[in-house]
Coordinates of C-alpha atoms in Angstrom, one line a residue:
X1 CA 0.0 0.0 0.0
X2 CA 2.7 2.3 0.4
X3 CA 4.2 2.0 -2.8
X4 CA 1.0 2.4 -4.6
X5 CA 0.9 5.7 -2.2
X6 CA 4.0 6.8 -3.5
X7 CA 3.5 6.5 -6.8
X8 CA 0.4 8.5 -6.8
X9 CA 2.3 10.9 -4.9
X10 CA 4.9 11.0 -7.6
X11 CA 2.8 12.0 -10.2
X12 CA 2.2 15.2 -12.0
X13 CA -0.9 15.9 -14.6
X14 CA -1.0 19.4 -16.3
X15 CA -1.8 21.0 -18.8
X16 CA -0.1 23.9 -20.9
X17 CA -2.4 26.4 -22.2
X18 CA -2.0 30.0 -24.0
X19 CA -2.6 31.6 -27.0
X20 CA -1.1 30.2 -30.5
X21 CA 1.5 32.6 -30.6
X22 CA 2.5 33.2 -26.8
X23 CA 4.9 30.4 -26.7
X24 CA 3.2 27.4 -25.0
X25 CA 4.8 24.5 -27.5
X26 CA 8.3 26.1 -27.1
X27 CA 7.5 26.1 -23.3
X28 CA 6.4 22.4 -23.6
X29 CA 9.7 21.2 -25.8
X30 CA 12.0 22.6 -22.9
X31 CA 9.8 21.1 -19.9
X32 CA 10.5 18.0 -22.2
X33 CA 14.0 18.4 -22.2
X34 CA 14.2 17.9 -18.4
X35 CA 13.6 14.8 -18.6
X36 CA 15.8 13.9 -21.1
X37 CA 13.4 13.7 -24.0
X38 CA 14.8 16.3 -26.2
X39 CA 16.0 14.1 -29.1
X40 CA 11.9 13.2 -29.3
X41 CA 10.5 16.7 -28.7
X42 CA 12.3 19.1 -29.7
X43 CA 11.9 21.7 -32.8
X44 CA 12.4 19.9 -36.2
X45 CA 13.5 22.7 -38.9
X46 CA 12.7 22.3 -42.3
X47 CA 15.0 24.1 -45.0
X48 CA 12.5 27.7 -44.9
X49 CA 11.4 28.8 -41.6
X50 CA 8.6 26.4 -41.2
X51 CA 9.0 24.8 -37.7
X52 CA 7.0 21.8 -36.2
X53 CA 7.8 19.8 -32.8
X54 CA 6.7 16.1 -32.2
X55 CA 3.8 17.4 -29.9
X56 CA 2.6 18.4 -33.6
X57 CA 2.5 15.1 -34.8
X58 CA -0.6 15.1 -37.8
X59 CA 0.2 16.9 -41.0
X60 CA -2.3 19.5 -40.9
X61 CA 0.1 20.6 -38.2
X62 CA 3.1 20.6 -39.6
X63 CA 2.3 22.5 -42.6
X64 CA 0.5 25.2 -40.6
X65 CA 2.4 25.4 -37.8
X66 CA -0.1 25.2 -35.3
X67 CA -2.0 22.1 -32.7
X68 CA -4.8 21.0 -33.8
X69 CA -5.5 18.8 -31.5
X70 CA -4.2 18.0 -27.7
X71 CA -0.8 16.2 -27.4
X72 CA -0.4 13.8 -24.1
X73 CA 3.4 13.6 -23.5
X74 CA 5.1 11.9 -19.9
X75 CA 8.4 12.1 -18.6
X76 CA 10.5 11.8 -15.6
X77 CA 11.9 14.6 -13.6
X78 CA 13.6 14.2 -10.6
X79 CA 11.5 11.8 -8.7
X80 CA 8.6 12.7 -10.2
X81 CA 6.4 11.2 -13.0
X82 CA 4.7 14.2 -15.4
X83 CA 2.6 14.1 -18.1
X84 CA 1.6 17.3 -20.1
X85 CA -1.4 17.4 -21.9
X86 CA -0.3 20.4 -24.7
X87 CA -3.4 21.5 -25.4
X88 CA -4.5 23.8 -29.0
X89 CA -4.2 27.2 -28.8
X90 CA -6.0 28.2 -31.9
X91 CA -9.3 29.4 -30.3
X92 CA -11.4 27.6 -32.9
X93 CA -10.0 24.2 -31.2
X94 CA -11.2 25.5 -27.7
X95 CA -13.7 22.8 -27.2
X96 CA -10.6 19.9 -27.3
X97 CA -9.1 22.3 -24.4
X98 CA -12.2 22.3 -22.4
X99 CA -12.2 19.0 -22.4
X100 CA -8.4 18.4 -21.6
X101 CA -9.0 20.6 -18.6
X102 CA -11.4 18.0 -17.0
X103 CA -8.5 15.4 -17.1
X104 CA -6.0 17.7 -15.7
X105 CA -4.5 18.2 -11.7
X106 CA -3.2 21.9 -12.4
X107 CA -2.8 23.9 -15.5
X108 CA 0.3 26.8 -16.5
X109 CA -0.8 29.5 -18.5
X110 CA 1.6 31.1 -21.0
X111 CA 1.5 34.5 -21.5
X112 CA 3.4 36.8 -24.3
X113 CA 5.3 39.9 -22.2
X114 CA 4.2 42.0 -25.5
X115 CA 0.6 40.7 -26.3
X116 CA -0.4 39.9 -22.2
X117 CA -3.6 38.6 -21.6
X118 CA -5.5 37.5 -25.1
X119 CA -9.0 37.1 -25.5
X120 CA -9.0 32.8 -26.1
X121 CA -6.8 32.8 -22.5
X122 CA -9.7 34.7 -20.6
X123 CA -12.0 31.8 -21.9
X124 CA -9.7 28.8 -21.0
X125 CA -8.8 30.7 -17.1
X126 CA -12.7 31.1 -16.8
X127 CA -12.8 27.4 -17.4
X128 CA -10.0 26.6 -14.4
X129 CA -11.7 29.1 -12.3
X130 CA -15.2 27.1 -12.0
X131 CA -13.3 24.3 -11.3
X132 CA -10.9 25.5 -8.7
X133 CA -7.7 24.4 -10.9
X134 CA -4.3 25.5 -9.2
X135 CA -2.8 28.0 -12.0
X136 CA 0.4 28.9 -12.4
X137 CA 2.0 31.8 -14.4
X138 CA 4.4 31.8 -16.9
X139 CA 5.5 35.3 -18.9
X140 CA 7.6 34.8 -21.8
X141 CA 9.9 36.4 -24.6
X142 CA 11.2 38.1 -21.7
X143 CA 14.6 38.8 -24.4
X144 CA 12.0 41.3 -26.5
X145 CA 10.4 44.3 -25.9
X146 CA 7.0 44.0 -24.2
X147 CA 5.3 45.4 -21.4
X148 CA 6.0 46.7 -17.6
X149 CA 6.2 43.4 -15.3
X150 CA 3.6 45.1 -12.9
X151 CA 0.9 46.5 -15.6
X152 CA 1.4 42.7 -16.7
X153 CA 0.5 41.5 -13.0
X154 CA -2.3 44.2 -13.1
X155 CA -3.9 42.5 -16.6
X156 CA -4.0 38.9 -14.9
X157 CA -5.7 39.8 -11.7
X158 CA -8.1 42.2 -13.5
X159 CA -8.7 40.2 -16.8
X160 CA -7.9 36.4 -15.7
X161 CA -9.7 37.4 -11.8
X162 CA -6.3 35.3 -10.6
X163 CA -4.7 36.6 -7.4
X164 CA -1.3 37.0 -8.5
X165 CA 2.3 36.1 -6.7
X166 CA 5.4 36.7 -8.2
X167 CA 8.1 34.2 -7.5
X168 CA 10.2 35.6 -9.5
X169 CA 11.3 39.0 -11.3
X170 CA 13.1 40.2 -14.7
X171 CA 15.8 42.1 -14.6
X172 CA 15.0 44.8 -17.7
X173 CA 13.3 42.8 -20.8
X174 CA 14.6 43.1 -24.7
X175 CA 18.1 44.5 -25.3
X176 CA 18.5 45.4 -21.8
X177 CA 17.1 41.9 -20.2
X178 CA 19.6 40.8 -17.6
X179 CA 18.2 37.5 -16.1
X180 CA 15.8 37.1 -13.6
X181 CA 15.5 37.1 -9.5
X182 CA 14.3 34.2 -8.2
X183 CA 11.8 35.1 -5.2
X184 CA 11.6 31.6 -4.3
X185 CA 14.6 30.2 -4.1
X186 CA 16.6 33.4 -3.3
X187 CA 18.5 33.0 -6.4
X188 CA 19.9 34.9 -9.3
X189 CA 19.4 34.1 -13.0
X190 CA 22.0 35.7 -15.3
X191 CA 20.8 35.7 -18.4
X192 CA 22.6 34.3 -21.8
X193 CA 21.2 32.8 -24.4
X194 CA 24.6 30.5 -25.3
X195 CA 24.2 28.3 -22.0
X196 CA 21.8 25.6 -21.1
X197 CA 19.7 27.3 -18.8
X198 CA 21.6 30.5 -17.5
X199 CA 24.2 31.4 -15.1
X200 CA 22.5 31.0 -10.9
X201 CA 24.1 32.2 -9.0
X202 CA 22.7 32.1 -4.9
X203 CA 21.7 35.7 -3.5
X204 CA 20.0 35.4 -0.2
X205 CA 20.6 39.6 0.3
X206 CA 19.9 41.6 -2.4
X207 CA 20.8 44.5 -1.2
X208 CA 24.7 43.1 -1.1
X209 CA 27.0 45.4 -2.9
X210 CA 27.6 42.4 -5.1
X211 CA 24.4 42.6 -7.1
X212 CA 26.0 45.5 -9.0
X213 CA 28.9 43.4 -9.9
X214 CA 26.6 41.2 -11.5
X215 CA 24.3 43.6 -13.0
X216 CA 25.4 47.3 -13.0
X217 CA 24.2 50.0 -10.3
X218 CA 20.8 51.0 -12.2
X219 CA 19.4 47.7 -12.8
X220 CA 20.6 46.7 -9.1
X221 CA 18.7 49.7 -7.8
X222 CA 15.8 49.0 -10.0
X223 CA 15.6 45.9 -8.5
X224 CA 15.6 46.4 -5.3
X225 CA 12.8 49.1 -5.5
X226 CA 10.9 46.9 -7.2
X227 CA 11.4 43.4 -5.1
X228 CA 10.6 46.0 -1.9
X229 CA 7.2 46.8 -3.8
X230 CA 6.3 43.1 -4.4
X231 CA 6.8 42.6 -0.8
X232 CA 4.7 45.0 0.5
X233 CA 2.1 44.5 -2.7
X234 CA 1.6 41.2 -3.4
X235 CA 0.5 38.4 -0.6
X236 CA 3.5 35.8 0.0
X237 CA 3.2 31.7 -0.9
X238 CA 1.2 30.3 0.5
X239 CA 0.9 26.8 -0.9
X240 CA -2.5 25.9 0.6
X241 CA -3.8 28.9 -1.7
X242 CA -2.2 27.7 -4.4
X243 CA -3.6 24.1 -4.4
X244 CA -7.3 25.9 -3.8
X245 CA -6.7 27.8 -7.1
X246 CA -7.3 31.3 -4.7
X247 CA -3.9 32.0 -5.9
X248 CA -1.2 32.0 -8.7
X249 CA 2.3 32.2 -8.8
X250 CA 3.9 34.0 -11.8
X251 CA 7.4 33.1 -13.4
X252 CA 9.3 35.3 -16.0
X253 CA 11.5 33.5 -18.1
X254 CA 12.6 33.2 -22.4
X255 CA 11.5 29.5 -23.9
X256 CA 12.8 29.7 -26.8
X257 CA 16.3 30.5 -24.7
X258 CA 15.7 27.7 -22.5
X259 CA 15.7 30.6 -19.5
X260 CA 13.6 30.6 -16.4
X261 CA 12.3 27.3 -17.5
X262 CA 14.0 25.0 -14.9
X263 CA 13.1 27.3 -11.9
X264 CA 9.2 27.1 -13.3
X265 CA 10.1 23.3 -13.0
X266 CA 11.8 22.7 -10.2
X267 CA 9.1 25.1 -8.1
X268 CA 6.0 23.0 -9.9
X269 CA 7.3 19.7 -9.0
X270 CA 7.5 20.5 -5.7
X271 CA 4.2 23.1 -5.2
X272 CA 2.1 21.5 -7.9
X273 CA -0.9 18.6 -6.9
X274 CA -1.0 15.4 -7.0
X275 CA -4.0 13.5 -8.4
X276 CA -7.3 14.9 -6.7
X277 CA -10.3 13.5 -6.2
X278 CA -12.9 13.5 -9.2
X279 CA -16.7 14.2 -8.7
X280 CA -19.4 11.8 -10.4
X281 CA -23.0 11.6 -10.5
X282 CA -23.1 9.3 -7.9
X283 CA -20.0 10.0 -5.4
X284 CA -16.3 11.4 -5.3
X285 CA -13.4 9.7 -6.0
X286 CA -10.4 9.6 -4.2
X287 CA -7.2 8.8 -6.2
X288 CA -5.8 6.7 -3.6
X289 CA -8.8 4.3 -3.2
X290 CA -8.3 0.6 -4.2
X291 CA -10.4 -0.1 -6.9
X292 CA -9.5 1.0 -10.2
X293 CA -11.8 4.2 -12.3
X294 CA -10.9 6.1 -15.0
X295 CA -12.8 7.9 -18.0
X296 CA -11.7 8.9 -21.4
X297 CA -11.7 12.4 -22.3
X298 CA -10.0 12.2 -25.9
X299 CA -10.3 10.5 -29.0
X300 CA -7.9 10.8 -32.3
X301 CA -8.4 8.1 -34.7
X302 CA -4.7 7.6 -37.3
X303 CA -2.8 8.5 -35.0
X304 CA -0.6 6.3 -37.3
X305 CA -2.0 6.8 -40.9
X306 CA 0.2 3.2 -41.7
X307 CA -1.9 1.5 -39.4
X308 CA -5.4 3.8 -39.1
X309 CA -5.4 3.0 -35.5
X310 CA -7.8 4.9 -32.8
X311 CA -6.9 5.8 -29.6
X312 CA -9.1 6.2 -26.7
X313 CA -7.1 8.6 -24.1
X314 CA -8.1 7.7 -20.4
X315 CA -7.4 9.5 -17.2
X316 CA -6.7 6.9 -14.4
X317 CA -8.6 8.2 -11.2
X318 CA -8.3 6.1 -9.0
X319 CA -6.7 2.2 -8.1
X320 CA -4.2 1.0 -10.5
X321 CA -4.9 0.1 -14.0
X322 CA -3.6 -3.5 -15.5
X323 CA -3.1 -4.6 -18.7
X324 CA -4.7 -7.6 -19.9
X325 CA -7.6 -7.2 -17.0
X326 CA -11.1 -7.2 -17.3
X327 CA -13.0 -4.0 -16.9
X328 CA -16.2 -2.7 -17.1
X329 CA -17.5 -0.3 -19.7
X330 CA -19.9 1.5 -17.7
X331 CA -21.9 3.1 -21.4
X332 CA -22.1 -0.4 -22.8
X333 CA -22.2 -2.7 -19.3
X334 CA -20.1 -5.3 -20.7
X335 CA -16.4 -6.3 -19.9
X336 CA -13.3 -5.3 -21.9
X337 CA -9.8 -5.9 -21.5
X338 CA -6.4 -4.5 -23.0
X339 CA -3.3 -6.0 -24.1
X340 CA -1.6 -3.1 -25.4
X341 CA -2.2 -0.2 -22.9
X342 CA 0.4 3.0 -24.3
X343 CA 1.8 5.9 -22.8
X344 CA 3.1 8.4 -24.8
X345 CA 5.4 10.6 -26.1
X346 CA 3.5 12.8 -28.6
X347 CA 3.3 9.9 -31.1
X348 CA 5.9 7.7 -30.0
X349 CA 4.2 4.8 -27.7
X350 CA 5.3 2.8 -25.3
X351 CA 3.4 -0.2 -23.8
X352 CA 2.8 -0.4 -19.7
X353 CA 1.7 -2.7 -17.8
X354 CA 0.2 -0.7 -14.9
X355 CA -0.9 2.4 -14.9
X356 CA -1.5 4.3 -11.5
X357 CA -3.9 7.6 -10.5
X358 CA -2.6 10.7 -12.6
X359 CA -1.5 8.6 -15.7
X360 CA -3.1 9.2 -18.8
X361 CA -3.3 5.9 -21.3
X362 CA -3.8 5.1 -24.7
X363 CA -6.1 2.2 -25.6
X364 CA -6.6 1.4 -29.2
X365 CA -10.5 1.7 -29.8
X366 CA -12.6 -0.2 -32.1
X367 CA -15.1 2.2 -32.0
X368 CA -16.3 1.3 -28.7
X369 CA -15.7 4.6 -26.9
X370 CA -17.2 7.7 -26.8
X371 CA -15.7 11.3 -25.0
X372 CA -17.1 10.8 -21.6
X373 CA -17.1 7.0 -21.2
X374 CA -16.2 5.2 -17.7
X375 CA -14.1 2.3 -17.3
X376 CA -13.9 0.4 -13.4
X377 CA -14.0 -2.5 -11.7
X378 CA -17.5 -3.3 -11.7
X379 CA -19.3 -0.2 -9.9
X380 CA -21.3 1.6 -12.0
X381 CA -20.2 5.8 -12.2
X382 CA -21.0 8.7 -14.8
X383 CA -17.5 11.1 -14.5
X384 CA -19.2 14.6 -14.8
X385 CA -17.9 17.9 -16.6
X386 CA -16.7 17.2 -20.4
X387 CA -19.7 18.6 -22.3
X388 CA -20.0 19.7 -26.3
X389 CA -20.7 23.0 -26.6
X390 CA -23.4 24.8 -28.8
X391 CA -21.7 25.4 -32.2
X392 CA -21.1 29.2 -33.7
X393 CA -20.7 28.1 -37.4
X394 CA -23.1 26.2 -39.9
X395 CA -22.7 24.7 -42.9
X396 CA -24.2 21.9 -45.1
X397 CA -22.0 18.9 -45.8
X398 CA -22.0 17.0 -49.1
X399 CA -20.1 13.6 -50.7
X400 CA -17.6 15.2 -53.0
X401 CA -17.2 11.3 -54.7
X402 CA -20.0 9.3 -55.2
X403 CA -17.7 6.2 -55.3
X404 CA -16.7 7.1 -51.4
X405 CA -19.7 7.1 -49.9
X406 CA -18.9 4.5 -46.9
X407 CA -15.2 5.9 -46.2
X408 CA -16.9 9.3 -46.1
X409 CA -19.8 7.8 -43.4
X410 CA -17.3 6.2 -41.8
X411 CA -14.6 9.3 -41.5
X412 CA -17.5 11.4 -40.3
X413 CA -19.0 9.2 -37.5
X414 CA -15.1 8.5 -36.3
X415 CA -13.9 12.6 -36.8
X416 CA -17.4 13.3 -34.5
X417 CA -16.8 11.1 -31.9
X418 CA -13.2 12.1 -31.5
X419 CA -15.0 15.9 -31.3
X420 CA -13.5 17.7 -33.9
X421 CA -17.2 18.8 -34.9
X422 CA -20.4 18.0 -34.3
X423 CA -23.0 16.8 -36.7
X424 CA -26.7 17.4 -36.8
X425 CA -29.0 15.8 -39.0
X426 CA -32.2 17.8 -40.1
X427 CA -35.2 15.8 -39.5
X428 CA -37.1 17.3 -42.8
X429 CA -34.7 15.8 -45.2
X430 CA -32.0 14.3 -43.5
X431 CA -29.0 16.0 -44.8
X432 CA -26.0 16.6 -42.8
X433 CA -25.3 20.1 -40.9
X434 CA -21.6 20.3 -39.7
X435 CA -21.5 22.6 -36.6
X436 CA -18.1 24.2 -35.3
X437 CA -16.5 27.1 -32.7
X438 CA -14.6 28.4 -36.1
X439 CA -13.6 27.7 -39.4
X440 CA -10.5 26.2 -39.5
X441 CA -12.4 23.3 -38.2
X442 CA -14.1 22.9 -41.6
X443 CA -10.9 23.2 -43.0
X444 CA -9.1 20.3 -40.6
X445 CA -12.6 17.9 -41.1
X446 CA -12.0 18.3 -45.1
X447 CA -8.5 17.6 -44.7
X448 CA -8.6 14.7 -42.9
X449 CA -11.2 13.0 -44.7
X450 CA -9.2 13.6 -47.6
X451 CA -5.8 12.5 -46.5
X452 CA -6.9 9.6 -43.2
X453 CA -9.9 7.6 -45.1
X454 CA -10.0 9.2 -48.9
X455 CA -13.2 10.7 -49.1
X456 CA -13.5 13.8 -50.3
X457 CA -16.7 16.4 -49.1
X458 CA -17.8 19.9 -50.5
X459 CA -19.7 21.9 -47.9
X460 CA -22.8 24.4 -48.6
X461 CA -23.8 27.8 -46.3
X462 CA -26.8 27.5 -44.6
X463 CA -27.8 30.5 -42.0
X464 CA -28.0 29.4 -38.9
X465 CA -27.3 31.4 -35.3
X466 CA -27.2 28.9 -32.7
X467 CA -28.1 24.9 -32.4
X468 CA -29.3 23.7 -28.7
X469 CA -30.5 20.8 -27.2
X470 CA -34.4 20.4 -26.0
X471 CA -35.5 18.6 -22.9
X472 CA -38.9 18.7 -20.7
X473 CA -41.1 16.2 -18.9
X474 CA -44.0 17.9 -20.5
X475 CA -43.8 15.5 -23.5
X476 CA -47.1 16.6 -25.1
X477 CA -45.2 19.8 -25.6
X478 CA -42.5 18.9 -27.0
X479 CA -44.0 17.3 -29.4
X480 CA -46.4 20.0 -30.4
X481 CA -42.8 22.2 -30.8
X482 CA -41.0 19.5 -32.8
X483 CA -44.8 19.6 -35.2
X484 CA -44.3 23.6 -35.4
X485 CA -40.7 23.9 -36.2
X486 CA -40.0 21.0 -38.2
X487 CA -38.1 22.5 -40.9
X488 CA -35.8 23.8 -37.6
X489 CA -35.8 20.6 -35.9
X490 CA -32.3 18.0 -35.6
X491 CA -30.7 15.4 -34.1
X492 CA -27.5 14.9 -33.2
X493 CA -25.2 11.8 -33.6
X494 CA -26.4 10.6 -30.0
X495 CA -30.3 10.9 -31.2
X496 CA -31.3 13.6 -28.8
X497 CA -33.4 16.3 -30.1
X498 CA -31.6 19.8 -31.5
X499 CA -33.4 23.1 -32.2
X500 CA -31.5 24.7 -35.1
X501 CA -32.5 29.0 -34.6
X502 CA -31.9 30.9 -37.6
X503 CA -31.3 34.2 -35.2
X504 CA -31.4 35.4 -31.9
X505 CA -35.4 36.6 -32.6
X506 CA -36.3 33.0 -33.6
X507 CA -34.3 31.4 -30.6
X508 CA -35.9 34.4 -28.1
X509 CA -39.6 33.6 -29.1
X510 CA -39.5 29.7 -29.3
X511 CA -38.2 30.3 -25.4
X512 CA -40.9 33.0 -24.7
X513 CA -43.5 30.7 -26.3
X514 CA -42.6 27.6 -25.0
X515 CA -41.3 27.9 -21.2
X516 CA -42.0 24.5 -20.5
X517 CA -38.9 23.3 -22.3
X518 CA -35.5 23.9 -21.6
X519 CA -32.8 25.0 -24.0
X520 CA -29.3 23.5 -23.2
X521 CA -26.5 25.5 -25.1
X522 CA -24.3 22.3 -23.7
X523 CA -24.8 18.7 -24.5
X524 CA -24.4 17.7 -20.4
X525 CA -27.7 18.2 -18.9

């Protein structure tokens, strides 16, 4: 029992999340180099400027330079077990971050010192806010111009509602950036982009006459003044805080220069959660209870195009997870086992043989998964919190060619359950309606029906405003509304009935007119 303890005590589960350009995948390749994984994640340069990393594994990524979908990456640090979930940053993919969220201990938020706080980031922090997720800060391209360290601290508590704690502090920024002071550990960070990770230096009294040698009078001064007003601003660590998600630690640092990175580490490892417990419909879990639980929160079928495979990614909860056991797949009531479990490295696999609360796992999928499903020893629970959300953009879809009707059915019902759309089907004449957050989703659907089953697909507009989900008990209403909006009326790929609103007026009057239904604008109700 106590080395099942320990090795739930060992683990880390985060997830990186920031806007496309802030960073986060450079951040991710040099927490990956830590743990000695650099020859598998680090950036791959093409002959023009074009740069991918392995956490960019499908080919849609590569040529845009850009996740399309989350990574799920695990290493060793020190004596702890991590695995980072890099999520999208494109805000048209913000549904697969939502989701990621739910499978994640503690998150760290990347922000750009020029661009601070960007709209999609205020979206994702709302999300860690409801749910209490520990948050740390990290602010980078710290070696370019960008703004004041303190009207950056004022953005995130007034934008992101985080309390803010700085545990640690540039010296300058752009030309002029000399390294940073680390709060923390009462350390000093010289800055220089030819050495692994800096010179540090330990500097217990900054106010020693030897801080000038390091960094000339002004910025020593500067320094001072301004470590003095964080003092007397800012509340001190307090880890308990921290774990409650009532406050946030913020690092400044240069990814790209590898800088500030290992002192973001080494504090995480040591501040950051271990598994917590996980709410279901019918009790809490507790990670370090006996019986296994876990529930997948990802899909991505072709991982491997060679091979078309389809992974199910599921977040052990609780127990330990065997291969080649027998366990119940709470949707479908019946027993399944799995001889190949993976972890993962981006798209480099590995098979385990347990798998403890904390780890995320890759089982290959037959199609008997959906996002949401619960796996356990027997006892029946429904994980809560990983909903769909009510699409912003419409459009008809259509077989391109004739001749690839089933590999287009077939890519649709596979792309849908992995999420990367959703699909309504209009009851009046059944065709298909592809609903997304933003258009590049279109764009990645086409693309991958094209290139990971060969079908090709044309798509037609269609006005639409906002697609939500109908329930009520009065059932005599319901159907009378279904009667009188038939031509508005869908379902989705589950079967459960969808109102389609052409505008806001439409939407506004079917609710006025009909309160005895309710109008879910998420699919978990």
């Amino acid at each position: 029992m106590a080395n099942f303890k320990e090795e739930i005590q060992r683990r880390r589960t985060f997830a990186v999340i920031a806007h496309p350009d802030g960073g986060k995948t450079t951040l991710t390749e040099k927490l990956l180099l830590f743990g000695g994984a650099i020859q598998v994640a680090g950036a791959v340069k093409s002959n023009k400027i074009k740069k991918s990393t392995t956490s960019d594994f499908m080919e849609i990524e590569k040529q845009r330079g850009i996740s399309v979908a989350t990574s799920v990456m695990g290493f060793n640090y020190k004596d702890c077990n991590i695995n980072i979930l890099d999520t999208p940053g494109h805000k048209d993919f913000a549904e697969d971050t939502y989701r990621t969220l739910t499978a994640v201990d503690s998150v760290i938020v990347v922000m750009d010192v020029a661009k601070g706080v960007e709209e999609q980031t205020e979206k994702l922090v709302e999300v860690c806010r409801m749910r209490d997720t520990p948050v740390i800060v990290f602010i980078n391209k710290m070696d370019r111009e960008g703004k004041d360290g303190f009207d950056l601290l004022d953005e995130i508590e007034d934008k992101l509602k985080l309390t803010t704690c700085p545990l640690s502090w540039p010296i300058g920024m752009g030309q002029s950036f000399k390294g940073v002071y680390n709060l923390y550990q009462k350390e000093l960070n010289l800055f220089s982009p030819n050495t692994k990770y800096g010179n540090i230096l330990g500097f217990n009294d900054i106010n020693s006459p030897e801080l000038e040698q390091h960094i000339g009078a002004d910025a020593a001064e500067t320094l001072r003044e301004e470590v003095e007003t964080i003092e007397g601003v800012y509340p001190a660590f307090d880890k308990e805080q921290y774990l409650a998600g009532k406050l946030s630690p913020v690092f400044f640092g240069s990814a790209v220069n590898n800088f500030g990175v290992k002192e973001l580490l080494d504090c995480f490892i040591e501040i950051a959660p271990s598994p917590v417990t996980f709410k279901t419909e019918e009790r809490v879990i507790d990670p370090y209870e006996d019986k296994f639980s876990g529930f997948v929160f990802k899909i991505h079928a072709n991982m491997d195009p060679r091979h078309r495979d389809r992974i199910a990614f599921l977040r052990v909860c609780s127990g330990t997870f065997q291969r080649n056991t027998n366990y119940l797949h709470v949707r479908k009531d019946k027993k399944i086992k799995f001889s190949n479990p993976t972890t993962f490295m981006a798209s480099k696999k590995e098979v385990v043989d347990n798998a403890y609360p904390g780890d995320i796992v890759g089982l290959y999928d037959s199609g008997n998964f959906k996002i949401g499903d619960t796996l356990t020893e027997g006892e029946v629970l429904h994980f809560k919190g990983i909903p769909s959300f009510s699409p912003e953009q419409f459009k008809y879809i259509e077989n391109a060619d004739p001749m690839k009707s089933k590999q287009l059915s077939k890519g649709i019902r596979q792309l849908m359950d992995e999420g990367v759309a959703q699909l309504f089907v209009k009851n009046s004449n059944n065709r298909k309606i592809i609903g997304t957050v933003g258009q590049l989703q279109f764009e990645v659907l086409q693309y991958r029906l094209k290139h990971e089953y060969g079908a090709s697909c044309r798509y037609e507009p269609i006005n639409l405003y906002k697609a939500c989900w109908i329930t009520t008990t009065d059932h005599a209403k319901l159907s009378e509304f279904i009667r009188k909006k038939a031509n508005y009326m869908a379902k989705d790929k589950e079967g459960r009935d969808v109102y389609l609103a052409e505008s806001r007026w439409m939407l506004e009057s079917a609710q006025t007119d009909y309160p005895e239904l309710e109008f879910h604008f998420t699919s978990e109700f």
